[in-house]
PDB file of C-alpha atoms in Angstrom:
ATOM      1  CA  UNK A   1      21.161  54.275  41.419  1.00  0.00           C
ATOM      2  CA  UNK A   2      20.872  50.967  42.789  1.00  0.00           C
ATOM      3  CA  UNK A   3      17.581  51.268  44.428  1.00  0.00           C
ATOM      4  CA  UNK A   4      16.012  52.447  41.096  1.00  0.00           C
ATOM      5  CA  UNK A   5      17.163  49.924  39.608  1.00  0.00           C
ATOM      6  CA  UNK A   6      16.393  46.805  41.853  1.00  0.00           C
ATOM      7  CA  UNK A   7      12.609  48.785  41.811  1.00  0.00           C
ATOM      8  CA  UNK A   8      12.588  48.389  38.264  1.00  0.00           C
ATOM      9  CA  UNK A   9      13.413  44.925  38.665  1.00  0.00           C
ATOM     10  CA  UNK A  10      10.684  44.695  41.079  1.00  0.00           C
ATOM     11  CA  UNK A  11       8.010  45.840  39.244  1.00  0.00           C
ATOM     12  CA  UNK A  12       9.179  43.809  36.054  1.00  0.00           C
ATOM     13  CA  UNK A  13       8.991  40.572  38.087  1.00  0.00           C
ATOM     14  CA  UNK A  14       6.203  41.106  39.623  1.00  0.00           C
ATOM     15  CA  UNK A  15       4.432  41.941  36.295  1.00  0.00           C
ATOM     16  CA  UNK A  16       5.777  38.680  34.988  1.00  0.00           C
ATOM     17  CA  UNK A  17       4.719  36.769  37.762  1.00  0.00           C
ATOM     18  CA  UNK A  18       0.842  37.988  37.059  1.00  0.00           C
ATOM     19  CA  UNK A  19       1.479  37.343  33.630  1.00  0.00           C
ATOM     20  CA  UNK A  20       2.781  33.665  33.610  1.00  0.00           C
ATOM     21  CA  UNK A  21       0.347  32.568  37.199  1.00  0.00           C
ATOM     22  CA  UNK A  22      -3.240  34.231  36.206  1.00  0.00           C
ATOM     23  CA  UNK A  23      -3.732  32.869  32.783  1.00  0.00           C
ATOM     24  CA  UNK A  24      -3.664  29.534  34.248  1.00  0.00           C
ATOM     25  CA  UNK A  25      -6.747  29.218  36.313  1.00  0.00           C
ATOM     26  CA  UNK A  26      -9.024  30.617  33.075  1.00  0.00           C
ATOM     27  CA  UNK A  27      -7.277  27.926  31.218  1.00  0.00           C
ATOM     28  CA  UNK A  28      -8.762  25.342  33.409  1.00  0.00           C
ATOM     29  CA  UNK A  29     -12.485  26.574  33.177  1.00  0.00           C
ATOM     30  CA  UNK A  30     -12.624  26.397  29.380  1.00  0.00           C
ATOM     31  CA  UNK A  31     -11.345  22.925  28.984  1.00  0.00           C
ATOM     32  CA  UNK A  32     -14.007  21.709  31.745  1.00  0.00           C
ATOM     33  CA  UNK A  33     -16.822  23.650  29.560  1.00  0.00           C
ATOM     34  CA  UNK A  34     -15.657  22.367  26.709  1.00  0.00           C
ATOM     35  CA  UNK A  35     -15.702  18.834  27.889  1.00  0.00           C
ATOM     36  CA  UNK A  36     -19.299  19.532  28.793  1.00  0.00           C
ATOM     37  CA  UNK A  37     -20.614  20.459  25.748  1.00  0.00           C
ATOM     38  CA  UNK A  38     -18.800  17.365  23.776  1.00  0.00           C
ATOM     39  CA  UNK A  39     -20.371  14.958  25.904  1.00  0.00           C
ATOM     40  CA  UNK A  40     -23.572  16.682  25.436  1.00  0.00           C
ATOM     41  CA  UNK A  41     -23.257  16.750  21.810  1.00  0.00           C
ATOM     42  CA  UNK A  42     -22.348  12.843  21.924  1.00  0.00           C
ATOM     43  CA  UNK A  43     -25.064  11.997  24.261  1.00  0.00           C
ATOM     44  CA  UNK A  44     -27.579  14.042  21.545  1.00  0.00           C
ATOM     45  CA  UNK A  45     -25.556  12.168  18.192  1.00  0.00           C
ATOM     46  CA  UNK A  46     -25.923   8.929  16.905  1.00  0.00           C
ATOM     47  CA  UNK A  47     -23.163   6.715  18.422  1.00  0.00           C
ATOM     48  CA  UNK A  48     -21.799   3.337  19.338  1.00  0.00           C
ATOM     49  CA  UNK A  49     -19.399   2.465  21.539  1.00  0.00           C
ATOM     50  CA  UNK A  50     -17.481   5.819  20.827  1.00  0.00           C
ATOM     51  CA  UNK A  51     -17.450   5.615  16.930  1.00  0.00           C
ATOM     52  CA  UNK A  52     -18.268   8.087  14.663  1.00  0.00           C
ATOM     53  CA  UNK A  53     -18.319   9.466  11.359  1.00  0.00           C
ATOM     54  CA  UNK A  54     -17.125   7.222   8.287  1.00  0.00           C
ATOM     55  CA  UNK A  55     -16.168   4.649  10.854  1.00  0.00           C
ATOM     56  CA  UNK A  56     -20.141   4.397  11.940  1.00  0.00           C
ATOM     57  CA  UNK A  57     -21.673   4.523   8.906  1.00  0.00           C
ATOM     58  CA  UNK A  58     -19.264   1.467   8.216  1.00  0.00           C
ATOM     59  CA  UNK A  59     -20.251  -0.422  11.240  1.00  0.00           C
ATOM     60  CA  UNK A  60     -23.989   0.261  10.320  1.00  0.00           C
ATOM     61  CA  UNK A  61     -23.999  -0.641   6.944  1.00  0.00           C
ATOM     62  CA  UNK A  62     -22.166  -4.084   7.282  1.00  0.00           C
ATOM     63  CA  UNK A  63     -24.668  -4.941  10.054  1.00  0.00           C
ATOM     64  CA  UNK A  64     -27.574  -6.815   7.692  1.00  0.00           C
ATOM     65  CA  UNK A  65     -25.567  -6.441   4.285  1.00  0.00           C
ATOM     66  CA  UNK A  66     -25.536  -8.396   1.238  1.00  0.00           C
ATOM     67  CA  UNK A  67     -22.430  -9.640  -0.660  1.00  0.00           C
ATOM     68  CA  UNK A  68     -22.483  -6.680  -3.077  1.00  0.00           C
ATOM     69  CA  UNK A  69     -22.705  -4.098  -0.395  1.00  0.00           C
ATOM     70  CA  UNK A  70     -19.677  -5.780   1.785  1.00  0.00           C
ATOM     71  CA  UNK A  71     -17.458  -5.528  -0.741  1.00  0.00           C
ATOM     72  CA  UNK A  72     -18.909  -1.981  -1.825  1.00  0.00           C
ATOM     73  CA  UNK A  73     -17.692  -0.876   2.242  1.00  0.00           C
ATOM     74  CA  UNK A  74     -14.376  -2.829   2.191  1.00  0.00           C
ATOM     75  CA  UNK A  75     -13.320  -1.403  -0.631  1.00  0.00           C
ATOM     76  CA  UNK A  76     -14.118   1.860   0.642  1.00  0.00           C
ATOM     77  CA  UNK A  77     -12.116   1.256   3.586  1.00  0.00           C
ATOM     78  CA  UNK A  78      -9.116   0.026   1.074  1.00  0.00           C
ATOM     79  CA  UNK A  79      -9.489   4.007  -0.238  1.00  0.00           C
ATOM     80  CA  UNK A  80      -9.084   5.466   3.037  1.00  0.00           C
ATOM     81  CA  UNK A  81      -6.032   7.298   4.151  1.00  0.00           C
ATOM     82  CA  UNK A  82      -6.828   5.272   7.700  1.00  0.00           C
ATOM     83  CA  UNK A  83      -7.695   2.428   9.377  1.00  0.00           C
ATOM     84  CA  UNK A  84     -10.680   1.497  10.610  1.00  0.00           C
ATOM     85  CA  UNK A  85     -11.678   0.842  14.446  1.00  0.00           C
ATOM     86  CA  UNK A  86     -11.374  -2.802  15.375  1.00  0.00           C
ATOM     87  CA  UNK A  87     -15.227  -2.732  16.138  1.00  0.00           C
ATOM     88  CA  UNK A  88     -15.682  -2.068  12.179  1.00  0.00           C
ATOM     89  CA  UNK A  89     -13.140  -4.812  11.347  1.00  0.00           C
ATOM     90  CA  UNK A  90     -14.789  -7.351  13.468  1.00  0.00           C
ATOM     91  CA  UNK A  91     -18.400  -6.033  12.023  1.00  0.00           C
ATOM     92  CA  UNK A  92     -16.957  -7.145   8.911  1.00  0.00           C
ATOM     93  CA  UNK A  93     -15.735 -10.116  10.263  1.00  0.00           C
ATOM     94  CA  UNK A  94     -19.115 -11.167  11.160  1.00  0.00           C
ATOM     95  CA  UNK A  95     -21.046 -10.222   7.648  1.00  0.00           C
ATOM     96  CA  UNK A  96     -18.548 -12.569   5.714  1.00  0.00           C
ATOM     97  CA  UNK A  97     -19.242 -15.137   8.284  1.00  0.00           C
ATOM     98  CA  UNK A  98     -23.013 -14.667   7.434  1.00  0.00           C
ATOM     99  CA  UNK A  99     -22.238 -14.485   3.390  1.00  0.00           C
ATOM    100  CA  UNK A 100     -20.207 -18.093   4.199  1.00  0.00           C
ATOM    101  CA  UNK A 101     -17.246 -16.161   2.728  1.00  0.00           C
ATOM    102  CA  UNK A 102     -14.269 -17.289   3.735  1.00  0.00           C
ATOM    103  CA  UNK A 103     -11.574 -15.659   1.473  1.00  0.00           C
ATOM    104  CA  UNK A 104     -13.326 -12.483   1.660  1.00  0.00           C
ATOM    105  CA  UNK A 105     -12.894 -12.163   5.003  1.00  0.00           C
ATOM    106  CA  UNK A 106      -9.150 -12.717   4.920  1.00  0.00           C
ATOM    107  CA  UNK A 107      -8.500 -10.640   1.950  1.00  0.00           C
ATOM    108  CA  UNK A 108     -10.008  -8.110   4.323  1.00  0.00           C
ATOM    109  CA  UNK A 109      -7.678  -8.881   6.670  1.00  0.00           C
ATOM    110  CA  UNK A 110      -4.287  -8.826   4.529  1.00  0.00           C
ATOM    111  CA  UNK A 111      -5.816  -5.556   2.853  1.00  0.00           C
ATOM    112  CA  UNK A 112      -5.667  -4.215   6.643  1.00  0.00           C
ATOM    113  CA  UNK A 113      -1.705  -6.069   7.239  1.00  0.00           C
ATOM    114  CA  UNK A 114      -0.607  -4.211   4.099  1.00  0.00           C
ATOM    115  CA  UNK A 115      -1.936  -0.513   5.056  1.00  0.00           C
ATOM    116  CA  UNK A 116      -0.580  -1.450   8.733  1.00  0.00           C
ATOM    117  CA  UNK A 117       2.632  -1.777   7.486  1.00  0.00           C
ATOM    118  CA  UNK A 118       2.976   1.744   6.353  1.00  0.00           C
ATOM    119  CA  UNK A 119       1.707   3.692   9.441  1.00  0.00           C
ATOM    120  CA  UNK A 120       3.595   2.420  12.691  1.00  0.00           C
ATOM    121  CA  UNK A 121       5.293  -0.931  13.297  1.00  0.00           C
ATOM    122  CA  UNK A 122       2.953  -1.804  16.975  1.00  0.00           C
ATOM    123  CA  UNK A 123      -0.055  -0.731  14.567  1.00  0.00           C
ATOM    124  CA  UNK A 124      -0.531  -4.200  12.983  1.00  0.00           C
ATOM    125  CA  UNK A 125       0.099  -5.785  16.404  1.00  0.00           C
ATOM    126  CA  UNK A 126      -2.435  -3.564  17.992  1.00  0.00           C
ATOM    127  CA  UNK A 127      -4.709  -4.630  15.260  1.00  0.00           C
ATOM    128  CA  UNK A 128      -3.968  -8.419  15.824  1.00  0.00           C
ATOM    129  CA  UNK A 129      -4.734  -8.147  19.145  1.00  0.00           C
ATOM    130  CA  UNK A 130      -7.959  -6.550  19.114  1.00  0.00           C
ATOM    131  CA  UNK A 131      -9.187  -8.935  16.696  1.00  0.00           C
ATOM    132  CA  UNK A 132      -7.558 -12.480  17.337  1.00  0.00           C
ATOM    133  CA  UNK A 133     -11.289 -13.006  19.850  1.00  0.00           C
ATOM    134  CA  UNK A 134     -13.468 -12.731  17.394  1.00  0.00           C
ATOM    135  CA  UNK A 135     -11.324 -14.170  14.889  1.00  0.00           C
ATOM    136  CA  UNK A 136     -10.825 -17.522  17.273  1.00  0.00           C
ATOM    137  CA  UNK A 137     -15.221 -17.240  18.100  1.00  0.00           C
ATOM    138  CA  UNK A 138     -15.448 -17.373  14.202  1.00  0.00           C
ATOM    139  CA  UNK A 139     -13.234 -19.598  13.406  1.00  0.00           C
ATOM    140  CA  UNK A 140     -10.986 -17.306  10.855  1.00  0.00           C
ATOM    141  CA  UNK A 141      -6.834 -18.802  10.956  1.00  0.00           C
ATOM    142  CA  UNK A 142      -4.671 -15.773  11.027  1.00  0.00           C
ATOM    143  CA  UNK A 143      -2.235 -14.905   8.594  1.00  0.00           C
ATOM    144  CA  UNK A 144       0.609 -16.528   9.879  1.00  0.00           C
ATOM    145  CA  UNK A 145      -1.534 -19.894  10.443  1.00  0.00           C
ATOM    146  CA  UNK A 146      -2.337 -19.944   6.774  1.00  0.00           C
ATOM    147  CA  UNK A 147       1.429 -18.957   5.651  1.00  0.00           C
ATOM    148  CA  UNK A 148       0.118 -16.047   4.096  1.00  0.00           C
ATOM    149  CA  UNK A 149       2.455 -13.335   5.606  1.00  0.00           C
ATOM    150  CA  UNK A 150       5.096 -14.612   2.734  1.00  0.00           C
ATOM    151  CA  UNK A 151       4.322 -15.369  -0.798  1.00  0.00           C
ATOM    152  CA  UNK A 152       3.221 -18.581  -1.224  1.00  0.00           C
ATOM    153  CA  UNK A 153       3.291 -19.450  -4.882  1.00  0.00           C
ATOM    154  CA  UNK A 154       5.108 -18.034  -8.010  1.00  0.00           C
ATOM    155  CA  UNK A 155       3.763 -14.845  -8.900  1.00  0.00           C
ATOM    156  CA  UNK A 156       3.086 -15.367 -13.284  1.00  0.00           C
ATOM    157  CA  UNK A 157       2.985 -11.557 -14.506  1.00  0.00           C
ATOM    158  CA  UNK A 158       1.401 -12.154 -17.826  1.00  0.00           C
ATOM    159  CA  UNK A 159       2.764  -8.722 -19.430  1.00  0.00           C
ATOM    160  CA  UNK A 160       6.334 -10.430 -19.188  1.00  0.00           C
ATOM    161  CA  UNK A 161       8.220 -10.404 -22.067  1.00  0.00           C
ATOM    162  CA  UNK A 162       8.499 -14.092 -22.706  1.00  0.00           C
ATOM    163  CA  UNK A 163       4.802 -15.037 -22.451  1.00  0.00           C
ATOM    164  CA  UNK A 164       3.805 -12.399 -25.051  1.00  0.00           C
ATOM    165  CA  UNK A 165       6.924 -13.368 -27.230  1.00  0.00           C
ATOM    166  CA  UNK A 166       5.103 -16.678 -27.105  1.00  0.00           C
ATOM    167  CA  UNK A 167       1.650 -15.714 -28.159  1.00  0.00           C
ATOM    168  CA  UNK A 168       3.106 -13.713 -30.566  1.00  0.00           C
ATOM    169  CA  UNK A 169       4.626 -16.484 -32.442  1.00  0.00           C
ATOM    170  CA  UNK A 170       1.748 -18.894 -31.790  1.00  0.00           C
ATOM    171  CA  UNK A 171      -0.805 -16.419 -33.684  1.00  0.00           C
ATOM    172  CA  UNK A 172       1.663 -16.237 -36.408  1.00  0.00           C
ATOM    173  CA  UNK A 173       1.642 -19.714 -36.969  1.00  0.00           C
ATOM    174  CA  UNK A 174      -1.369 -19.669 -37.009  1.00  0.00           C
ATOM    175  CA  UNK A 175      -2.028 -18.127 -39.611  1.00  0.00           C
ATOM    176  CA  UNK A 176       0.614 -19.369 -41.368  1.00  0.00           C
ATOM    177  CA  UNK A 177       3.467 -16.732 -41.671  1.00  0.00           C
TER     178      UNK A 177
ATOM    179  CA  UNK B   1     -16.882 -18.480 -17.545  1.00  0.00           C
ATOM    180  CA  UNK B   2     -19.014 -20.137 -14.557  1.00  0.00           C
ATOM    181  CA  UNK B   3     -17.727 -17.577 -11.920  1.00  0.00           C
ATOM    182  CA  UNK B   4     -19.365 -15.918  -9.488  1.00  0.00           C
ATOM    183  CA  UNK B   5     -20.062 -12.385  -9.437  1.00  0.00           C
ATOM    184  CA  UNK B   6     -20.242 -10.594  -5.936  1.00  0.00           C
ATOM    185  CA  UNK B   7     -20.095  -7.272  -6.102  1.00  0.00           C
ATOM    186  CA  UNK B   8     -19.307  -4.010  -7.976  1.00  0.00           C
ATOM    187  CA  UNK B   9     -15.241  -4.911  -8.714  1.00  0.00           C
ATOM    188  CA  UNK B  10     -12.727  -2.222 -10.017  1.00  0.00           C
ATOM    189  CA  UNK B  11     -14.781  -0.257 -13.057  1.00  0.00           C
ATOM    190  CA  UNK B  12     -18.182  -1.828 -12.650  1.00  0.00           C
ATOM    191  CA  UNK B  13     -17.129  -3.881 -15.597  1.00  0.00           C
ATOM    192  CA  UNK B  14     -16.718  -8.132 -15.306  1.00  0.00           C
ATOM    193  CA  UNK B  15     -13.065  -8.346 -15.221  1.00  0.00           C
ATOM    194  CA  UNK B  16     -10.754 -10.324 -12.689  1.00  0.00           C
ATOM    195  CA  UNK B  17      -7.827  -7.992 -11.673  1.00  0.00           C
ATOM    196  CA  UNK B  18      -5.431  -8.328  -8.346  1.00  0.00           C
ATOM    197  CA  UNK B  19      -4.697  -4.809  -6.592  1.00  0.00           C
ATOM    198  CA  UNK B  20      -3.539  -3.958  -3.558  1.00  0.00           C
ATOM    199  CA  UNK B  21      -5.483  -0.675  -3.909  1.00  0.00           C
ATOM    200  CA  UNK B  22      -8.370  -2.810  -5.191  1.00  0.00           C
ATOM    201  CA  UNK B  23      -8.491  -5.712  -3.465  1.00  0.00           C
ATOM    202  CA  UNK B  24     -12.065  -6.808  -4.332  1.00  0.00           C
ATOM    203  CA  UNK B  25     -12.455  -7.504  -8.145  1.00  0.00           C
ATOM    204  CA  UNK B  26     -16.159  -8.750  -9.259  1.00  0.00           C
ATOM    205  CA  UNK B  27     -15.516 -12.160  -9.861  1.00  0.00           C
ATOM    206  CA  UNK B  28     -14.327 -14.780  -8.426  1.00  0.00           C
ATOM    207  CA  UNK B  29     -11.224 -16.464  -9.347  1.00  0.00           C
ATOM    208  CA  UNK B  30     -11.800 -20.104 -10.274  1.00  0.00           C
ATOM    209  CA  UNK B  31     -15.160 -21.464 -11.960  1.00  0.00           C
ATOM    210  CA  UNK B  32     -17.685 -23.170 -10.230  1.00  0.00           C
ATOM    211  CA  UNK B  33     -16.337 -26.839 -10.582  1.00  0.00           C
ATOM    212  CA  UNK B  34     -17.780 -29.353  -8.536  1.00  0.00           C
ATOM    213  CA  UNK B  35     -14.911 -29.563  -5.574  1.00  0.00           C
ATOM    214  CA  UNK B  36     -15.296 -25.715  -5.305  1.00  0.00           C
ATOM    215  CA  UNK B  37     -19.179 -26.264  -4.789  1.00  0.00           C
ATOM    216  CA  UNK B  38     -18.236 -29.350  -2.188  1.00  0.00           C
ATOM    217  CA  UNK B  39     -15.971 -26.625  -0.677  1.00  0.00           C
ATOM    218  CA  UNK B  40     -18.305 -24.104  -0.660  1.00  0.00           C
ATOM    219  CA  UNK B  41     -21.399 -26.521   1.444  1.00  0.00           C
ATOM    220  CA  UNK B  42     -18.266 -27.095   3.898  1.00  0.00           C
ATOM    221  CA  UNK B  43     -18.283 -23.174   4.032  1.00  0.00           C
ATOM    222  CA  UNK B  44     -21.563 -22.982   5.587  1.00  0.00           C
ATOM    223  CA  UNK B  45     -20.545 -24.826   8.856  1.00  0.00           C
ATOM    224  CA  UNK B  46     -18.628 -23.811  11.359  1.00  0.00           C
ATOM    225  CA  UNK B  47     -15.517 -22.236   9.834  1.00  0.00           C
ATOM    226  CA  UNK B  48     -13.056 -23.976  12.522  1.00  0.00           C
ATOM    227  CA  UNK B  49     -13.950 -27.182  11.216  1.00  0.00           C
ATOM    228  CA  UNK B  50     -12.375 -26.522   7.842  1.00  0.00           C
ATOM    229  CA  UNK B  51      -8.482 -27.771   7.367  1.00  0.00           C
ATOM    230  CA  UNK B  52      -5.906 -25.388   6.797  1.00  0.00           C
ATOM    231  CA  UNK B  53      -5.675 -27.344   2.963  1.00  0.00           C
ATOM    232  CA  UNK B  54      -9.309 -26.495   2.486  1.00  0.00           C
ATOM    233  CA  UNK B  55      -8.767 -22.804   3.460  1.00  0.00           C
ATOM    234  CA  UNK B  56      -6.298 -22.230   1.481  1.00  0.00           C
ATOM    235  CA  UNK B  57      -7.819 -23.850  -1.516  1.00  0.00           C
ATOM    236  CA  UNK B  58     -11.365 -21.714  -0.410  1.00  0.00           C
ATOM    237  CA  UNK B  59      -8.735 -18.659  -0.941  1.00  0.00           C
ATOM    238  CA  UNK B  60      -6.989 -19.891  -4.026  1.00  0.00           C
ATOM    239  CA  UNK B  61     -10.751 -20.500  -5.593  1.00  0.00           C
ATOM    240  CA  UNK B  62     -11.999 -16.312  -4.827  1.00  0.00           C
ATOM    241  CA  UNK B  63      -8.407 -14.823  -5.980  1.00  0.00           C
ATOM    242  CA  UNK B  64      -5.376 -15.710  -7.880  1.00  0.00           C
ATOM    243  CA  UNK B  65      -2.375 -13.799  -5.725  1.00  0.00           C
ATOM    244  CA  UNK B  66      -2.522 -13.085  -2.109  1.00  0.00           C
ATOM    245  CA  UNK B  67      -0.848  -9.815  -0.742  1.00  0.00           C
ATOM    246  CA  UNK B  68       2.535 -11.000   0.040  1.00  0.00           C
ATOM    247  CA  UNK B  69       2.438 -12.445  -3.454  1.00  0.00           C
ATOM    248  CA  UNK B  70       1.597  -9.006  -5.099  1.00  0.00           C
ATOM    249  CA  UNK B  71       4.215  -7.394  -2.789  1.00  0.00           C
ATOM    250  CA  UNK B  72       6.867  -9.229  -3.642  1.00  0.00           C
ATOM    251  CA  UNK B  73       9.886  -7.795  -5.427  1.00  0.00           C
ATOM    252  CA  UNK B  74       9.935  -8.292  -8.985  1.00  0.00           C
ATOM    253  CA  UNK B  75      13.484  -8.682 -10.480  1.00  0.00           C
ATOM    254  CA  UNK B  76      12.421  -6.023 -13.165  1.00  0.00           C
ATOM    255  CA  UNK B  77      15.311  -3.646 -12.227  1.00  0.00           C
ATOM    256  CA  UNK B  78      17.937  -6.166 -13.962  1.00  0.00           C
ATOM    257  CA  UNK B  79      15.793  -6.024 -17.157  1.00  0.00           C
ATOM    258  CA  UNK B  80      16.393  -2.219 -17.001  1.00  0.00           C
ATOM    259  CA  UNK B  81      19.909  -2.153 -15.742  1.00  0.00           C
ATOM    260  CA  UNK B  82      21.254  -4.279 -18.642  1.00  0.00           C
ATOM    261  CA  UNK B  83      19.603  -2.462 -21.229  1.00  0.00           C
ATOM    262  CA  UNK B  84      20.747   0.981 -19.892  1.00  0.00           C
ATOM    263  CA  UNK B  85      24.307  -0.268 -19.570  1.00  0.00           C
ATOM    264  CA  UNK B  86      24.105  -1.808 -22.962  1.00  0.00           C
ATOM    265  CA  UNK B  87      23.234   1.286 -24.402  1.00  0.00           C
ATOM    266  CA  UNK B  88      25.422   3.174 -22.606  1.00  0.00           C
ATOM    267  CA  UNK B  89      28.022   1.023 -23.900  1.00  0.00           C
ATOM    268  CA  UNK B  90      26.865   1.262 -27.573  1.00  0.00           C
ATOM    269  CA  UNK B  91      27.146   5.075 -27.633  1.00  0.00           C
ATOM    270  CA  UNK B  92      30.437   5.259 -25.431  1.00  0.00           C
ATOM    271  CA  UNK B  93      32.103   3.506 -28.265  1.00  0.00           C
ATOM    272  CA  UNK B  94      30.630   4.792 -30.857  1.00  0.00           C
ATOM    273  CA  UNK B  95      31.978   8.499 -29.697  1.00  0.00           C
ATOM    274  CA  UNK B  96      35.202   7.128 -28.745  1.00  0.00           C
ATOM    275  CA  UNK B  97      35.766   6.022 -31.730  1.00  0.00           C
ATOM    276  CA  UNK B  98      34.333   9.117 -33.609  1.00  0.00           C
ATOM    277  CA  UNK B  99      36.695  11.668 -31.285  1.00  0.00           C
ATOM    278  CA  UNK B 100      39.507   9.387 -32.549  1.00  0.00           C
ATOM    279  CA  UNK B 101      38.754   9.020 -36.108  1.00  0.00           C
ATOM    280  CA  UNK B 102      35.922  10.935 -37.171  1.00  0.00           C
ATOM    281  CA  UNK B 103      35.851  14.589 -35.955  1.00  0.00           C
ATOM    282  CA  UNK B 104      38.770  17.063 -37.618  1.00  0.00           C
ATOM    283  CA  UNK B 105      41.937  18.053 -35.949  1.00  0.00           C
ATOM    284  CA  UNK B 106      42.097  20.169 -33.287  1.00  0.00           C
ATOM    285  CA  UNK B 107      43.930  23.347 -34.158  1.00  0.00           C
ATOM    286  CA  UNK B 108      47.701  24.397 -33.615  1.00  0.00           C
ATOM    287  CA  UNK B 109      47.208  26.639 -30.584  1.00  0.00           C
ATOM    288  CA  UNK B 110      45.557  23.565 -28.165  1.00  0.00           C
ATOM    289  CA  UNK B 111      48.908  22.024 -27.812  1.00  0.00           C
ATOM    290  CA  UNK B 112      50.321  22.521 -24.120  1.00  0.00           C
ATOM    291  CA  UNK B 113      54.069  23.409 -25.631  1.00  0.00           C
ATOM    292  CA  UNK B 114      52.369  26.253 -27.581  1.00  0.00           C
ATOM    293  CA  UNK B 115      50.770  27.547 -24.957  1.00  0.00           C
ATOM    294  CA  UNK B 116      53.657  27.656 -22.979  1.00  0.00           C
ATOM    295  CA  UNK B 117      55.801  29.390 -25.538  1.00  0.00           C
ATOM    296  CA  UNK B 118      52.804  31.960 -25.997  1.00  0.00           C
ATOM    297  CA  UNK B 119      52.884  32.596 -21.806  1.00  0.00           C
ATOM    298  CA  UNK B 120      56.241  33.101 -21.788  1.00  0.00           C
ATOM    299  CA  UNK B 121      56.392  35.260 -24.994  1.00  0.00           C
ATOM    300  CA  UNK B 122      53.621  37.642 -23.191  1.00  0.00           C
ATOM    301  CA  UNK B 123      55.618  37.910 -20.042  1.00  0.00           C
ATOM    302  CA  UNK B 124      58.478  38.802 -22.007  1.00  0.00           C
ATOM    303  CA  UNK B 125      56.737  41.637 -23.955  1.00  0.00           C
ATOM    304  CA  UNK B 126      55.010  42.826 -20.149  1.00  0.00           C
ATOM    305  CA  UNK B 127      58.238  43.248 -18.314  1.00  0.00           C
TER     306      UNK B 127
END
């Protein structure tokens, strides 16, 4: 009775031993043909430093852009669910430097602070870090230089009650009522 | 205006209009005064040479709010608080007083003593 059953046992482990050890070694060969064939892919693709997609056609169309087109590709990275590569930022970076547009280039960057804020909280830090060279070559302040990380005037809503209260009863004394 | 326009804005159309999902309206903020076109020759050098005063106002001449500006909280929720609870108020009396005054009487058989009496009259009639 016991024999049977420690040969049952036996067979069972063994039979789970093949099945957890001999996937393993297949598992290997497919990742390292996989790998292969990426790289070949990249090596055939149009690339730059390891960018790709939305973030290369970015990069490519800020190289020799006008001021229309900039703001036509920042705003397009304002509509992304992501953030772009630091190679893209500082690409953009340089074009406002070439436009001699100043402001643009740090509305670009507090566009970036504010969609930072809502992935991770090392994100924006990351960010700073990878651009603070270029940033310091261009002469660009950061945000915290210029005070712009808090609000630095008073904010005039012009929908506010008061103001159209006001407007209301300059028109009608203007015409008289 | 004078202003500037650089580039395709929010619609296409020549408004002004600060967004933090549209950061990039077609104008530019300020007209074309002469310190903003002194400012804007100092542009064209080397950008480290400009003051943090001249930055700012460089800033302050393309857009009217910057993003901490347009972030910041509002106060509107008071506005809406003290209306609600004003209302609230309004109709709170104005049923109080109609459940007091207004509406008919109740009938005989919601008074707790009658109720009682009716219990105990069933029980009686049971056993």
């Amino acid at each position: 009775m016991f024999g049977l059953a420690r040969r049952a046992g036996a067979i069972v482990a063994n039979s789970t031993r093949r099945m957890v050890f001999q996937p393993a070694p297949l598992q290997v060969t497919s990742l390292r043909l996989k790998s292969n064939v990426d790289s070949q892919i990249r090596k055939l693709a149009d690339t730059e430093d390891g960018l790709e997609g939305a973030d290369l056609l970015n990069f490519r169309a800020l190289e020799n852009s006008d001021s229309w087109l900039t703001r036509k590709v920042f705003s397009e990275i304002a509509g992304y669910d992501s953030i772009p590569d630091p190679k893209v930022m500082v690409a953009g970076l340089v074009a406002c430097r070439r436009l001699n547009d100043y402001a643009l280039a740090i509305r670009f960057i507090e566009n970036i602070h504010h969609k930072a804020q809502g992935f991770d909280k090392n994100l924006w830090a990351y960010i700073q870090q990878e651009i603070t060279p270029a940033m310091q070559e261009l002469g660009i302040s950061s945000l915290e230089e210029m005070g712009y990380e808090k609000p630095e005037k008073e904010v005039v809503d012009v929908f506010d009650m008061k103001y159209i209260i006001v407007i209301v009863l300059k028109e009608a004394g203007r015409f008289n009522l | 205006g004078n202003r500037d326009v650089v580039g395709y804005g929010i619609n296409g159309r020549l408004n002004y209009l600060d967004s933090t999902e549209f950061p990039y309206p077609s104008l530019r903020f300020a007209e074309n005064t002469p310190d903003v076109m002194a400012l804007r020759e100092e542009e064209k050098q080397c950008w480290s040479t400009l003051s943090i005063e001249q930055k700012k106002a460089l800033y302050r001449a393309s857009f009217c709010n910057n993003f901490a500006e347009l972030r910041a909280p509002t106060g509107h929720w008071k506005d809406y608080l003290t209306s609600f609870l004003i209302l609230m108020s309004i109709t709170l009396s104005i049923s109080l007083y109609m459940n007091e005054y207004g509406l008919p009487y109740m009938p005989k058989t919601f008074n707790k003593e009658w109720e009682m009496e009716v219990q105990r009259r069933k029980l009686l009639l049971g056993n």
